[in-house]
mmCIF file of C-alpha atoms in Angstrom:
data_model
loop_
_atom_site.group_PDB
_atom_site.id
_atom_site.type_symbol
_atom_site.label_atom_id
_atom_site.label_comp_id
_atom_site.label_asym_id
_atom_site.label_seq_id
_atom_site.Cartn_x
_atom_site.Cartn_y
_atom_site.Cartn_z
ATOM 1 C CA MET A 1 95.999 79.598 281.334
ATOM 2 C CA LEU A 2 95.773 79.216 285.087
ATOM 3 C CA ARG A 3 99.104 79.260 286.910
ATOM 4 C CA ILE A 4 99.326 77.741 290.373
ATOM 5 C CA GLY A 5 102.339 77.936 292.652
ATOM 6 C CA LEU A 6 102.784 74.828 294.821
ATOM 7 C CA THR A 7 105.215 74.898 297.710
ATOM 8 C CA GLY A 8 105.874 73.829 301.282
ATOM 9 C CA GLY A 9 108.785 72.962 303.495
ATOM 10 C CA ILE A 10 111.080 70.086 302.661
ATOM 11 C CA GLY A 11 109.410 66.851 303.746
ATOM 12 C CA ALA A 12 105.892 68.343 303.752
ATOM 13 C CA GLY A 13 104.612 66.082 300.978
ATOM 14 C CA LYS A 14 104.359 68.332 297.926
ATOM 15 C CA SER A 15 105.021 65.374 295.648
ATOM 16 C CA THR A 16 101.828 63.631 296.784
ATOM 17 C CA VAL A 17 99.801 66.738 296.016
ATOM 18 C CA ALA A 18 101.534 67.267 292.673
ATOM 19 C CA LYS A 19 100.929 63.654 291.587
ATOM 20 C CA GLU A 20 97.229 63.930 292.361
ATOM 21 C CA LEU A 21 96.953 67.217 290.477
ATOM 22 C CA ALA A 22 98.738 65.635 287.512
ATOM 23 C CA SER A 23 96.300 62.712 287.523
ATOM 24 C CA LEU A 24 93.447 65.220 287.355
ATOM 25 C CA GLY A 25 94.880 66.952 284.299
ATOM 26 C CA ALA A 26 97.267 69.625 285.534
ATOM 27 C CA VAL A 27 100.618 70.164 283.830
ATOM 28 C CA ILE A 28 103.290 69.888 286.522
ATOM 29 C CA VAL A 29 106.428 71.969 286.216
ATOM 30 C CA ASP A 30 108.606 70.434 288.911
ATOM 31 C CA GLY A 31 111.293 72.766 290.203
ATOM 32 C CA ASP A 32 113.287 69.958 291.848
ATOM 33 C CA ARG A 33 113.267 67.846 288.701
ATOM 34 C CA ILE A 34 114.315 70.787 286.555
ATOM 35 C CA ALA A 35 117.004 71.683 289.092
ATOM 36 C CA ARG A 36 118.473 68.209 288.587
ATOM 37 C CA GLU A 37 118.172 68.441 284.816
ATOM 38 C CA VAL A 38 120.076 71.731 284.516
ATOM 39 C CA VAL A 39 123.110 70.367 286.408
ATOM 40 C CA GLU A 40 123.462 67.021 284.679
ATOM 41 C CA PRO A 41 126.957 66.046 283.465
ATOM 42 C CA GLY A 42 128.078 68.185 280.554
ATOM 43 C CA THR A 43 125.745 71.098 281.305
ATOM 44 C CA PRO A 44 126.870 74.690 281.843
ATOM 45 C CA GLY A 45 125.070 74.539 285.185
ATOM 46 C CA LEU A 46 127.275 71.788 286.562
ATOM 47 C CA ALA A 47 130.391 73.525 285.285
ATOM 48 C CA ALA A 48 129.360 76.707 287.100
ATOM 49 C CA LEU A 49 128.787 74.816 290.355
ATOM 50 C CA VAL A 50 132.225 73.178 290.154
ATOM 51 C CA GLU A 51 133.822 76.551 289.548
ATOM 52 C CA ALA A 52 132.002 77.996 292.562
ATOM 53 C CA PHE A 53 132.331 75.106 295.050
ATOM 54 C CA GLY A 54 135.194 72.941 293.822
ATOM 55 C CA GLU A 55 135.736 69.437 292.480
ATOM 56 C CA GLN A 56 134.690 67.901 295.816
ATOM 57 C CA ILE A 57 131.016 68.269 294.836
ATOM 58 C CA LEU A 58 131.447 65.701 292.049
ATOM 59 C CA ALA A 59 130.873 61.947 292.333
ATOM 60 C CA GLU A 60 133.368 59.492 290.863
ATOM 61 C CA ASP A 61 131.406 59.285 287.606
ATOM 62 C CA GLY A 62 131.474 63.057 287.147
ATOM 63 C CA SER A 63 127.878 63.648 288.182
ATOM 64 C CA LEU A 64 126.831 66.011 290.953
ATOM 65 C CA ASN A 65 127.226 64.630 294.467
ATOM 66 C CA ARG A 66 124.177 66.309 295.956
ATOM 67 C CA PRO A 67 124.878 65.554 299.633
ATOM 68 C CA ALA A 68 128.391 66.968 299.207
ATOM 69 C CA LEU A 69 127.035 70.129 297.595
ATOM 70 C CA ALA A 70 124.330 70.503 300.250
ATOM 71 C CA ALA A 71 126.877 70.182 303.057
ATOM 72 C CA ILE A 72 128.738 73.173 301.615
ATOM 73 C CA ALA A 73 125.917 75.267 300.170
ATOM 74 C CA PHE A 74 123.671 75.143 303.228
ATOM 75 C CA SER A 75 126.441 75.829 305.708
ATOM 76 C CA ASP A 76 126.034 79.613 305.581
ATOM 77 C CA ASP A 77 123.990 82.331 303.891
ATOM 78 C CA GLU A 78 126.734 83.388 301.495
ATOM 79 C CA SER A 79 127.192 79.871 300.118
ATOM 80 C CA ARG A 80 123.447 79.377 299.772
ATOM 81 C CA ALA A 81 123.137 82.681 297.897
ATOM 82 C CA ARG A 82 125.946 81.627 295.555
ATOM 83 C CA LEU A 83 124.159 78.343 294.811
ATOM 84 C CA ASN A 84 120.856 80.106 294.165
ATOM 85 C CA ALA A 85 122.460 82.666 291.857
ATOM 86 C CA ILE A 86 123.700 79.824 289.647
ATOM 87 C CA THR A 87 120.710 77.502 289.611
ATOM 88 C CA HIS A 88 117.668 79.780 289.818
ATOM 89 C CA PRO A 89 118.092 81.490 286.409
ATOM 90 C CA LEU A 90 118.626 78.108 284.742
ATOM 91 C CA VAL A 91 115.557 76.603 286.411
ATOM 92 C CA GLY A 92 113.487 79.676 285.526
ATOM 93 C CA ALA A 93 114.401 79.560 281.861
ATOM 94 C CA ARG A 94 113.621 75.851 281.536
ATOM 95 C CA SER A 95 110.332 76.300 283.414
ATOM 96 C CA GLN A 96 109.217 78.958 280.950
ATOM 97 C CA GLU A 97 109.961 76.627 278.044
ATOM 98 C CA LEU A 98 107.714 73.928 279.542
ATOM 99 C CA ILE A 99 104.913 76.414 280.273
ATOM 100 C CA ALA A 100 104.968 77.685 276.688
ATOM 101 C CA GLU A 101 104.698 74.113 275.408
ATOM 102 C CA ALA A 102 101.612 73.382 277.557
ATOM 103 C CA GLY A 103 99.231 75.605 275.597
ATOM 104 C CA PRO A 104 96.991 78.564 276.480
ATOM 105 C CA ASP A 105 94.177 76.600 278.183
ATOM 106 C CA ALA A 106 96.343 74.513 280.503
ATOM 107 C CA VAL A 107 96.335 74.448 284.280
ATOM 108 C CA ILE A 108 100.007 74.854 285.146
ATOM 109 C CA VAL A 109 101.206 73.797 288.590
ATOM 110 C CA GLN A 110 104.723 74.956 289.329
ATOM 111 C CA ASP A 111 106.191 72.933 292.178
ATOM 112 C CA ILE A 112 108.742 75.392 293.578
ATOM 113 C CA PRO A 113 110.474 74.551 296.871
ATOM 114 C CA LEU A 114 111.650 78.148 297.437
ATOM 115 C CA LEU A 115 108.610 80.007 296.112
ATOM 116 C CA VAL A 116 108.226 81.971 299.346
ATOM 117 C CA GLU A 117 111.916 82.664 299.789
ATOM 118 C CA ASN A 118 112.198 83.943 296.211
ATOM 119 C CA HIS A 119 109.144 86.231 296.608
ATOM 120 C CA ALA A 120 107.538 84.575 293.576
ATOM 121 C CA ALA A 121 103.950 84.391 294.878
ATOM 122 C CA PRO A 122 102.667 87.406 292.852
ATOM 123 C CA MET A 123 103.456 85.506 289.647
ATOM 124 C CA PHE A 124 100.585 83.062 290.225
ATOM 125 C CA HIS A 125 96.803 83.107 290.180
ATOM 126 C CA LEU A 126 96.783 80.811 293.210
ATOM 127 C CA VAL A 127 99.399 79.680 295.744
ATOM 128 C CA ILE A 128 98.996 76.336 297.504
ATOM 129 C CA ILE A 129 101.029 75.699 300.646
ATOM 130 C CA VAL A 130 101.409 72.080 301.759
ATOM 131 C CA TRP A 131 102.009 72.063 305.493
ATOM 132 C CA VAL A 132 103.313 69.629 308.094
ATOM 133 C CA ASP A 133 104.912 70.731 311.370
ATOM 134 C CA ALA A 134 108.697 70.843 311.506
ATOM 135 C CA GLU A 135 109.197 67.897 313.866
ATOM 136 C CA GLU A 136 107.139 65.608 311.653
ATOM 137 C CA ARG A 137 109.122 66.766 308.638
ATOM 138 C CA VAL A 138 112.363 65.878 310.449
ATOM 139 C CA ARG A 139 110.997 62.415 311.203
ATOM 140 C CA ARG A 140 110.032 61.928 307.568
ATOM 141 C CA LEU A 141 113.378 63.124 306.216
ATOM 142 C CA VAL A 142 115.348 60.909 308.573
ATOM 143 C CA GLY A 143 113.072 57.888 308.225
ATOM 144 C CA SER A 144 112.192 57.827 304.529
ATOM 145 C CA ARG A 145 115.078 59.685 302.921
ATOM 146 C CA GLY A 146 117.881 58.550 305.189
ATOM 147 C CA MET A 147 118.974 62.110 305.890
ATOM 148 C CA ALA A 148 121.017 62.800 309.002
ATOM 149 C CA GLU A 149 118.910 64.603 311.605
ATOM 150 C CA GLU A 150 121.368 67.502 311.789
ATOM 151 C CA ASP A 151 121.199 67.968 308.013
ATOM 152 C CA ALA A 152 117.401 67.750 308.052
ATOM 153 C CA ARG A 153 117.119 70.451 310.701
ATOM 154 C CA ALA A 154 119.606 72.664 308.844
ATOM 155 C CA ARG A 155 117.610 72.376 305.610
ATOM 156 C CA ILE A 156 114.363 73.216 307.414
ATOM 157 C CA ALA A 157 115.937 76.174 309.218
ATOM 158 C CA ALA A 158 117.221 77.563 305.921
ATOM 159 C CA GLN A 159 113.717 77.705 304.456
ATOM 160 C CA ALA A 160 110.787 80.047 305.091
ATOM 161 C CA THR A 161 108.923 79.973 308.393
ATOM 162 C CA ASP A 162 105.314 78.893 308.718
ATOM 163 C CA GLU A 163 104.338 82.531 309.283
ATOM 164 C CA GLN A 164 106.009 83.571 306.015
ATOM 165 C CA ARG A 165 104.224 80.786 304.161
ATOM 166 C CA ARG A 166 100.840 81.703 305.629
ATOM 167 C CA ALA A 167 101.292 85.271 304.414
ATOM 168 C CA VAL A 168 101.319 84.107 300.760
ATOM 169 C CA ALA A 169 98.933 81.135 300.990
ATOM 170 C CA ASP A 170 95.673 81.182 299.067
ATOM 171 C CA VAL A 171 95.208 77.509 299.979
ATOM 172 C CA TRP A 172 96.669 76.046 303.189
ATOM 173 C CA LEU A 173 96.668 72.279 302.723
ATOM 174 C CA GLU A 174 97.508 70.327 305.876
ATOM 175 C CA ASN A 175 99.114 67.023 304.961
ATOM 176 C CA THR A 176 98.847 65.511 308.429
ATOM 177 C CA GLY A 177 96.441 62.658 307.730
ATOM 178 C CA THR A 178 96.671 59.631 305.476
ATOM 179 C CA GLU A 179 97.725 59.827 301.852
ATOM 180 C CA ASP A 180 94.169 58.983 300.803
ATOM 181 C CA GLU A 181 92.851 61.897 302.862
ATOM 182 C CA THR A 182 95.334 64.271 301.244
ATOM 183 C CA ARG A 183 94.436 63.078 297.764
ATOM 184 C CA ALA A 184 90.726 63.500 298.522
ATOM 185 C CA ALA A 185 91.339 67.082 299.662
ATOM 186 C CA VAL A 186 93.209 67.794 296.424
ATOM 187 C CA ARG A 187 90.376 66.350 294.329
ATOM 188 C CA GLU A 188 87.850 68.537 296.142
ATOM 189 C CA LEU A 189 90.032 71.591 295.561
ATOM 190 C CA TRP A 190 90.330 70.710 291.884
ATOM 191 C CA VAL A 191 86.591 70.321 291.305
ATOM 192 C CA LYS A 192 85.318 73.192 293.435
ATOM 193 C CA ARG A 193 87.968 75.824 292.814
ATOM 194 C CA ILE A 194 90.684 75.099 290.277
ATOM 195 C CA VAL A 195 88.548 73.931 287.330
ATOM 196 C CA PRO A 196 86.026 76.795 287.536
ATOM 197 C CA PHE A 197 88.826 79.291 288.194
ATOM 198 C CA ALA A 198 90.646 78.142 285.047
ATOM 199 C CA ALA A 199 87.461 78.343 282.972
ATOM 200 C CA ASN A 200 86.735 81.848 284.252
ATOM 201 C CA VAL A 201 90.253 83.059 283.465
ATOM 202 C CA ASN A 202 90.146 81.616 279.958
ATOM 203 C CA MET A 203 86.784 83.333 279.327
ATOM 204 C CA HIS A 204 87.729 86.584 281.119
ATOM 205 C CA ARG A 205 84.647 86.340 283.316
ATOM 206 C CA PRO A 206 84.160 86.890 287.052
ATOM 207 C CA ALA A 207 83.276 84.156 289.521
ATOM 208 C CA ASP A 208 79.673 83.972 290.657
ATOM 209 C CA ASP A 209 78.851 84.064 294.375
ATOM 210 C CA ALA A 210 82.483 83.982 295.535
ATOM 211 C CA PRO A 211 82.696 84.362 299.326
ATOM 212 C CA GLU A 212 84.178 87.311 301.193
ATOM 213 C CA LEU A 213 87.103 85.952 303.225
ATOM 214 C CA ASP A 214 88.682 87.387 306.367
ATOM 215 C CA ASP A 215 92.349 87.286 305.387
ATOM 216 C CA PRO A 216 94.462 90.185 306.709
ATOM 217 C CA ASP A 217 97.407 89.270 304.475
ATOM 218 C CA TYR A 218 95.452 89.206 301.243
ATOM 219 C CA GLY A 219 95.620 92.930 300.496
ATOM 220 C CA GLU A 220 99.381 92.756 300.092
ATOM 221 C CA ARG A 221 99.076 89.669 297.879
ATOM 222 C CA LEU A 222 96.414 91.315 295.744
ATOM 223 C CA ALA A 223 98.484 94.468 295.302
ATOM 224 C CA GLY A 224 101.525 92.391 294.380
ATOM 225 C CA ARG A 225 99.623 90.498 291.688
ATOM 226 C CA LEU A 226 98.296 93.713 290.214
ATOM 227 C CA TRP A 227 101.765 95.294 290.144
ATOM 228 C CA VAL A 228 103.147 92.227 288.351
ATOM 229 C CA THR A 229 100.226 92.190 285.921
ATOM 230 C CA LEU A 230 100.402 95.871 285.008
ATOM 231 C CA ALA A 231 104.171 96.297 285.246
ATOM 232 C CA GLY A 232 105.023 99.888 284.304
ATOM 233 C CA ASP A 233 101.466 100.774 283.292
ATOM 234 C CA ALA A 234 100.332 101.489 286.859
ATOM 235 C CA ARG A 235 101.052 104.716 288.707
ATOM 236 C CA SER A 236 99.764 103.353 292.010
ATOM 237 C CA VAL A 237 98.177 100.210 293.418
ATOM 238 C CA THR A 238 96.615 100.118 296.873
ATOM 239 C CA ALA A 239 94.681 97.283 298.430
ATOM 240 C CA GLU A 240 92.903 96.518 301.655
ATOM 241 C CA GLY A 241 91.517 93.048 302.095
ATOM 242 C CA SER A 242 89.912 91.931 298.841
ATOM 243 C CA HIS A 243 89.447 95.433 297.430
ATOM 244 C CA ALA A 244 92.081 97.207 295.336
ATOM 245 C CA GLN A 245 92.385 100.570 293.615
ATOM 246 C CA VAL A 246 94.618 101.041 290.582
ATOM 247 C CA VAL A 247 95.574 104.371 289.057
ATOM 248 C CA LEU A 248 97.086 103.877 285.634
ATOM 249 C CA ALA A 249 100.266 105.636 284.549
ATOM 250 C CA ASP A 250 100.100 108.811 282.515
ATOM 251 C CA GLY A 251 98.915 108.148 278.986
ATOM 252 C CA VAL A 252 97.797 104.546 279.677
ATOM 253 C CA THR A 253 94.154 103.889 278.873
ATOM 254 C CA GLU A 254 91.968 101.331 280.571
ATOM 255 C CA GLU A 255 91.357 99.705 277.195
ATOM 256 C CA ALA A 256 95.074 98.902 276.999
ATOM 257 C CA VAL A 257 95.035 96.790 280.172
ATOM 258 C CA ILE A 258 91.666 94.989 280.035
ATOM 259 C CA ALA A 259 93.054 91.825 278.425
ATOM 260 C CA ARG A 260 96.019 91.617 280.804
ATOM 261 C CA LEU A 261 93.777 92.002 283.816
ATOM 262 C CA GLY A 262 91.477 89.313 282.440
ATOM 263 C CA ASP A 263 94.389 86.923 281.936
ATOM 264 C CA ALA A 264 95.439 87.599 285.529
ATOM 265 C CA GLY A 265 91.987 86.706 286.857
ATOM 266 C CA PHE A 266 90.380 90.146 287.100
ATOM 267 C CA ALA A 267 87.414 90.393 284.721
ATOM 268 C CA GLN A 268 85.839 93.671 283.700
ATOM 269 C CA VAL A 269 82.166 93.914 284.702
ATOM 270 C CA GLU A 270 81.780 97.571 283.696
ATOM 271 C CA PRO A 271 84.201 100.362 282.808
ATOM 272 C CA GLY A 272 86.532 100.913 285.734
ATOM 273 C CA THR A 273 85.309 97.932 287.750
ATOM 274 C CA TYR A 274 86.712 94.396 287.795
ATOM 275 C CA ARG A 275 85.836 91.306 289.803
ATOM 276 C CA GLY A 276 87.938 88.261 290.539
ATOM 277 C CA ALA A 277 87.666 85.003 288.594
ATOM 278 C CA ASP A 278 88.513 82.882 291.660
ATOM 279 C CA PRO A 279 85.369 81.124 292.965
ATOM 280 C CA GLY A 280 87.083 80.744 296.316
ATOM 281 C CA ARG A 281 87.378 84.467 297.093
ATOM 282 C CA ALA A 282 85.461 87.638 296.221
ATOM 283 C CA VAL A 283 87.754 90.347 294.803
ATOM 284 C CA THR A 284 86.959 93.812 293.484
ATOM 285 C CA VAL A 285 89.417 96.053 291.629
ATOM 286 C CA THR A 286 88.764 99.647 290.613
ATOM 287 C CA VAL A 287 90.844 100.999 287.722
ATOM 288 C CA THR A 288 91.157 104.727 287.094
ATOM 289 C CA GLU A 289 92.998 106.516 284.311
ATOM 290 C CA ALA A 290 95.418 109.196 285.419
ATOM 291 C CA VAL A 291 94.220 112.771 285.233
ATOM 292 C CA THR A 292 96.788 114.906 283.447
ATOM 293 C CA GLU A 293 97.664 117.985 285.443
ATOM 294 C CA GLY A 294 95.858 121.006 284.072
ATOM 295 C CA ALA A 295 93.335 118.918 282.090
ATOM 296 C CA GLY A 296 89.759 120.144 281.985
#
């Protein structure tokens, strides 16, 4: 299974990218759609929101009045944190149900508006950022969604900055042209990178002839993915650029982590050495078993 995180600022056009990926065969797990589902009338999620923010967030028919909730929840950091603490666990649980239903060979694209803010990037094989500058996003939100300009700017300000998004981006997709141009870029990404990446992960094999990329932020991303993959079985993980060194925890053998590393996109090529399955980036990981003090 290949897991892709798709995100971008509000109004950037993630839905266009997600629709094209779905047409190509990806399974889309839409965070916004799930967020609506878990707060429908009669759900525990809606009851929790009413308890936290009051009856004024309800429409006359008992459903959630989203603009009313947004006006309260995005007014300050404390209110936003309270909203997130209620909805994020519910969205996460439902997302995992959908992923499990998709099957082991699927390409899963999780459309998550707050992927960067929630520090979720290490959970994915690949993170795609859809980008449009803030002023254009304001114009889109006001023009196509009917949002008040003040509300649009407040929503944008509450989200991650472009610099924070760039730090986690494996793919930076600029959605500044026509819709046809954006869809064509997605199709090219699918054919040249996503499909072979998924096949490599499923077969636990490294990518051939992947390029070395100059990406100063990648070392931190690589280390984060390895920490998530190995959980408590790593004593240390260090990375610089596309090269990482892992020292396993005491008593953990390399044999015990080979399959997990393969599932995460790091295929063993010889004992202690792993290469990345992503055809878009060369990656090398060295894995060493811990030396017990006094051994030998």
